[in-house]
XYZ file of C-alpha atoms in Angstrom:
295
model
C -46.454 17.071 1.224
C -43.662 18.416 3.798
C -41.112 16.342 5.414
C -43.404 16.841 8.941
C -46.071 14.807 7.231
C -43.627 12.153 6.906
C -42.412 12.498 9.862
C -45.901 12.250 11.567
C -46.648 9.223 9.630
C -43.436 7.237 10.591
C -44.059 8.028 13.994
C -47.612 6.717 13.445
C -46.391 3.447 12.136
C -44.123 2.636 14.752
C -46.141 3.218 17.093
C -49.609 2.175 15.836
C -51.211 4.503 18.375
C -52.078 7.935 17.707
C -52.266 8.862 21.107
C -48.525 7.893 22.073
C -47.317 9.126 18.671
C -49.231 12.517 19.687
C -47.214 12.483 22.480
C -43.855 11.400 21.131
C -44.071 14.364 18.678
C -45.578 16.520 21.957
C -48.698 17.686 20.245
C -52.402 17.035 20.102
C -53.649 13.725 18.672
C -56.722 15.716 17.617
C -54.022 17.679 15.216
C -51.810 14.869 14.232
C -55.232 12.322 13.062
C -55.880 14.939 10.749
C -51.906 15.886 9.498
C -52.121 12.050 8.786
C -56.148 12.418 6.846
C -54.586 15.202 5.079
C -51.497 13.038 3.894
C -53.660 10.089 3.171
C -56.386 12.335 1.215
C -53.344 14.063 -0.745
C -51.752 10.354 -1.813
C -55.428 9.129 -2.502
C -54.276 5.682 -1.259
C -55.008 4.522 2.571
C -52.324 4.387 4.966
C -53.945 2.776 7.897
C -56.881 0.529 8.946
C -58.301 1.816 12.134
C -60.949 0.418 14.727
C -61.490 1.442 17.664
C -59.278 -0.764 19.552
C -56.371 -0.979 17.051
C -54.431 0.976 14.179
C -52.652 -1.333 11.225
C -50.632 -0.788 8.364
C -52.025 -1.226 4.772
C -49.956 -2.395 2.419
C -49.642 1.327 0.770
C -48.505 2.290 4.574
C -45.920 -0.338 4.303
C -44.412 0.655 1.312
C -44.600 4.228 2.368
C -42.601 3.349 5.289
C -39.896 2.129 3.175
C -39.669 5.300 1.247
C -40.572 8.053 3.309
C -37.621 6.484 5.644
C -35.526 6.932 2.336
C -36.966 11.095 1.269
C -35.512 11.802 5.297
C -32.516 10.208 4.864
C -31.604 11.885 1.628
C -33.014 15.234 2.389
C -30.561 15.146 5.455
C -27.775 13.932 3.707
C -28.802 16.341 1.031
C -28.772 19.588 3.305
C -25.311 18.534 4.695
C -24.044 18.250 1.506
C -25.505 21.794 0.253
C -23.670 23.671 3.756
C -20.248 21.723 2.806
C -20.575 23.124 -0.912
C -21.476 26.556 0.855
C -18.237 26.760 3.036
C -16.155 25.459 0.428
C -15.805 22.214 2.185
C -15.801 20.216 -1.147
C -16.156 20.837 -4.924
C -12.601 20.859 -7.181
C -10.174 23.854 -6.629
C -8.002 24.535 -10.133
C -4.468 25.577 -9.519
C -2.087 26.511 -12.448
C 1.517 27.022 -11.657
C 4.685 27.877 -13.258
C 7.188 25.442 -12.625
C 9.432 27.509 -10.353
C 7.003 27.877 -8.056
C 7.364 23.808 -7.150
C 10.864 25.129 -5.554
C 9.568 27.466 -3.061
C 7.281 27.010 0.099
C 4.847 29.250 -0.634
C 2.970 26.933 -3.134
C 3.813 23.761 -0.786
C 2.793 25.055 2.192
C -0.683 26.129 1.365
C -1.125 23.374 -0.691
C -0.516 20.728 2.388
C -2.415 22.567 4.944
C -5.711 23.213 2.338
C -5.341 19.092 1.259
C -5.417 18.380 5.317
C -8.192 21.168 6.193
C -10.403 20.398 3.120
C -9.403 16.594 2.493
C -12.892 16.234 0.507
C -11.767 18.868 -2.319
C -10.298 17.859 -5.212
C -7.319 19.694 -6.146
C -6.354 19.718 -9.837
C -2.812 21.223 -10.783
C -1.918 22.681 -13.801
C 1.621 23.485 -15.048
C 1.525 27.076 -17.290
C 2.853 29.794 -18.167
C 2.108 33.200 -16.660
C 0.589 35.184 -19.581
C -1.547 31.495 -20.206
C -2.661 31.358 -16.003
C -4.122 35.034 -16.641
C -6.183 34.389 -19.374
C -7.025 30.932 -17.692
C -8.035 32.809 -14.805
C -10.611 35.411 -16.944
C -12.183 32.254 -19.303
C -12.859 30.435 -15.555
C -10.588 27.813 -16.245
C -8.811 27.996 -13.094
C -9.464 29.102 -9.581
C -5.601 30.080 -8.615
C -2.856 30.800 -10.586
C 0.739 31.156 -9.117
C 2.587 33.389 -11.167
C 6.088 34.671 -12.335
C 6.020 38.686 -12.590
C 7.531 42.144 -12.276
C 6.411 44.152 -9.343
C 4.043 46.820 -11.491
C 2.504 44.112 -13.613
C -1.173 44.664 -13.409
C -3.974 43.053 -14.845
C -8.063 44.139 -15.345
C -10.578 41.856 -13.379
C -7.769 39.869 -11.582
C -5.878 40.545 -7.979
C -2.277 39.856 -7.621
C -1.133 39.201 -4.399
C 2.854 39.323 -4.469
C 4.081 36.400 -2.052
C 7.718 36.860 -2.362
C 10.736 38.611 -4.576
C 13.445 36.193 -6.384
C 16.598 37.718 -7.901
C 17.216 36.220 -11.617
C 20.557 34.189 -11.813
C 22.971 33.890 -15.200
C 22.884 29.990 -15.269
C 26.014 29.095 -16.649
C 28.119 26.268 -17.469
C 30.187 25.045 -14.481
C 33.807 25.776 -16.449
C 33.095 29.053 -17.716
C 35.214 32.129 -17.285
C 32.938 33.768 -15.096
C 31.265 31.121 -13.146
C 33.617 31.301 -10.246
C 32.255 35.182 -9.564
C 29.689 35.618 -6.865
C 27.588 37.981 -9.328
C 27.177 39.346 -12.965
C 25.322 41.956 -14.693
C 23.612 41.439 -18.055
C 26.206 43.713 -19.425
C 29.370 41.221 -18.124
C 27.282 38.159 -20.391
C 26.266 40.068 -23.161
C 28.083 38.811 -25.905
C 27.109 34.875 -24.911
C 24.369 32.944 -26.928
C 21.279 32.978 -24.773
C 18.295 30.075 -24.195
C 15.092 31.482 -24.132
C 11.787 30.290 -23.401
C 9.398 30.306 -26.705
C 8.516 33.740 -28.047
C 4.529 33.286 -27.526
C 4.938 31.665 -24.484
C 3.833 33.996 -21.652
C 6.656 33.206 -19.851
C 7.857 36.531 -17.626
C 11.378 35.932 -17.398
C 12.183 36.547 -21.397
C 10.297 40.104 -21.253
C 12.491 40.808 -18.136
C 15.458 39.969 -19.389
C 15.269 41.877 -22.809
C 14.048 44.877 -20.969
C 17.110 44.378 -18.522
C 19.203 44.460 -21.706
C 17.825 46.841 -23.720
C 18.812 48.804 -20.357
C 22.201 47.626 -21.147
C 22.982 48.437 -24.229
C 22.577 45.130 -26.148
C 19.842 43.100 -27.409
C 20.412 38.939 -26.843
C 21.414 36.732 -29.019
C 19.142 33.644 -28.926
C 20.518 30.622 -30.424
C 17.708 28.204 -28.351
C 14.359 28.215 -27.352
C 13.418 25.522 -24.537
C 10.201 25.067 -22.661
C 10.870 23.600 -19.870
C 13.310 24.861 -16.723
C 15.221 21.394 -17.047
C 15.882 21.551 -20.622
C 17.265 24.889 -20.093
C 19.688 23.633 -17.555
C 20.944 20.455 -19.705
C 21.279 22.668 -22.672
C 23.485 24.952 -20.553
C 25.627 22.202 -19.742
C 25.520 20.844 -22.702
C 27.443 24.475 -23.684
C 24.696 25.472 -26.065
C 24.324 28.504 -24.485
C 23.597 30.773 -20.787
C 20.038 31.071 -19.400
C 18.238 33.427 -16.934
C 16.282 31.616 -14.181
C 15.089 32.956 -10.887
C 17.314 31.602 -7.795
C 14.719 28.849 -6.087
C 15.712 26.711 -9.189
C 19.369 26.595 -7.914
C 17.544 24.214 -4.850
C 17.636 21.521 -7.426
C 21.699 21.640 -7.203
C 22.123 20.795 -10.981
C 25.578 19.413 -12.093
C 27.693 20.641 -14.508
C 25.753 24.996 -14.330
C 26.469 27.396 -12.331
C 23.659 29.732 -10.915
C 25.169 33.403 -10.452
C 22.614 35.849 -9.365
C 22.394 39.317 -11.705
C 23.095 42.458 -9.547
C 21.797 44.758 -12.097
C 18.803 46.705 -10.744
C 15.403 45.329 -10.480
C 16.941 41.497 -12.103
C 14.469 39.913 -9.983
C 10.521 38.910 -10.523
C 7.650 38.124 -7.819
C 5.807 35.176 -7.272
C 2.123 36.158 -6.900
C -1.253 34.456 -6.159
C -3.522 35.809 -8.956
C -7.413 35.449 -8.246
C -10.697 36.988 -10.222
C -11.644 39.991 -8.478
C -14.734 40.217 -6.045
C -13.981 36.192 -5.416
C -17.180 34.872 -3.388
C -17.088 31.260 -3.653
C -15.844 29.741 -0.046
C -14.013 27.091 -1.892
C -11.228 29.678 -3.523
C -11.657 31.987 -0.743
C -10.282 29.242 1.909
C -7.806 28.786 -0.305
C -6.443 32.616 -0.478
C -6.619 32.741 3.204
C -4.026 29.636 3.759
C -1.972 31.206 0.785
C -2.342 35.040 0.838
C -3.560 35.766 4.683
C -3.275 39.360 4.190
C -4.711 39.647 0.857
């Protein structure tokens, strides 16, 4: 059976005259009596009672009607819905993110415009690490990962597309000797108890630092591990210790810290748009092209 047979036949029933249905569906009513013989013979039920001078329904016809009205509807629906899934037009897009990135416009930005262009996608968000949106990003759990990085960070079967450079700021706390200077090295805070994001982490900004002193001289003393950028900020208030955030954070105007950026070289990391390599599906695709148009 092909969706032509059941389009013959409803054109049959409404009409109840194979001639004029012949000619709605502009071809022979030689051809279409037998398209409908052929559907009747393959069902092994009757769809019509004919005489010479009429054509009427059986009940199987009836029924028929009913469903074969139904198969159309759905296989239409159905092929509409297979070209939205095949230009990305719906489906659920995964997004990690490090926190930062909720300070800067180039997660915001693409995010709005994709929820307005593709408003039948469903978006989840997920907050992570950097190390932790890599590996996300090789196991398939997530599409996109926005990331925290050093320029030459590279990474098999992924692409990094770097969307913008931050310089790293000493957070300090608003009354501190040095908080009233426009910027520090590493080297000026060295003998200050630091707050550090958890060892195992992923986190970038711990590797950078200790890399940025071990450069120095001096390796950090950490009195304080926090997870989150917030805690870091309170605890610096709270004069447990300094921190080393990138600069968007300073948007949330904190009370009570001071952000000073670092002027040591390379005291800065990237934010980059990580996808899977050879990316084909539309969904993820549409997605780069809003976030990364010259990736």
């Amino acid at each position: 059976m092909e969706f032509r047979h059941l389009r013959y036949f409803l054109t049959v029933a409404e009409e109840l005259h194979f001639t004029r249905a012949a000619e709605k569906l502009n071809i022979g009513q030689p051809p279409l009596s037998q398209q409908i013989q052929s559907l009747e013979s393959e069902l092994g039920v009757k769809l019509f009672n004919r005489t010479k001078r009429s054509v009427a329904l059986t009940e199987a016809g009836e029924h028929l009607v009913i469903q074969a009205k139904e198969i159309l509807r759905m296989s239409g629906a159905l092929q509409s819905e297979l070209r939205d899934i095949e230009q990305g037009k719906t489906g659920e897009l995964r997004i990690g993110f490090t926190t930062t990135g909720l300070f800067v416009d180039e997660l915001s930005h693409p995010l709005k415009t994709y929820r307005r262009r593709y408003p039948d996608v469903r978006i989840s968000l997920f907050e992570m690490y950097s190390r932790q949106q890599f590996d996300a990003l090789l196991h398939q759990d997530i599409d996109i990962g926005y990331v925290r990085l050093t320029p030459d960070t590279t990474q098999d079967g992924l692409d990094i597309h770097i969307l913008r450079h931050d310089r790293l700021c000493v957070v300090l706390p608003e009354d501190h000797p040095e908080a009233a200077k426009d910027s520090l090295t590493l080297a000026d805070v060295r003998h200050e108890p630091f707050i550090f994001y958890p060892e195992k982490s992923g986190a970038a900004v711990p590797e950078r630092v200790r890399r940025l002193s071990q450069r120095a001289g001096f390796t950090p003393t950490v009195v304080q591990e926090a997870a989150e950028v917030l805690t870091h900020i309170g605890l610096v208030a709270a004069g447990v210790g300094i921190s080393v955030l990138p600069k968007p954070v300073d948007s949330l105007r904190p009370g009570g810290v001071r952000f000073i950026p670092l002027a040591d070289e390379d005291a800065e990391l990237c934010m980059a748009l990580v996808t899977r390599s050879n990316e084909r599906n539309m969904r993820i695709l549409n997605y780069i092209s809003l976030a990364a148009p010259h990736a």
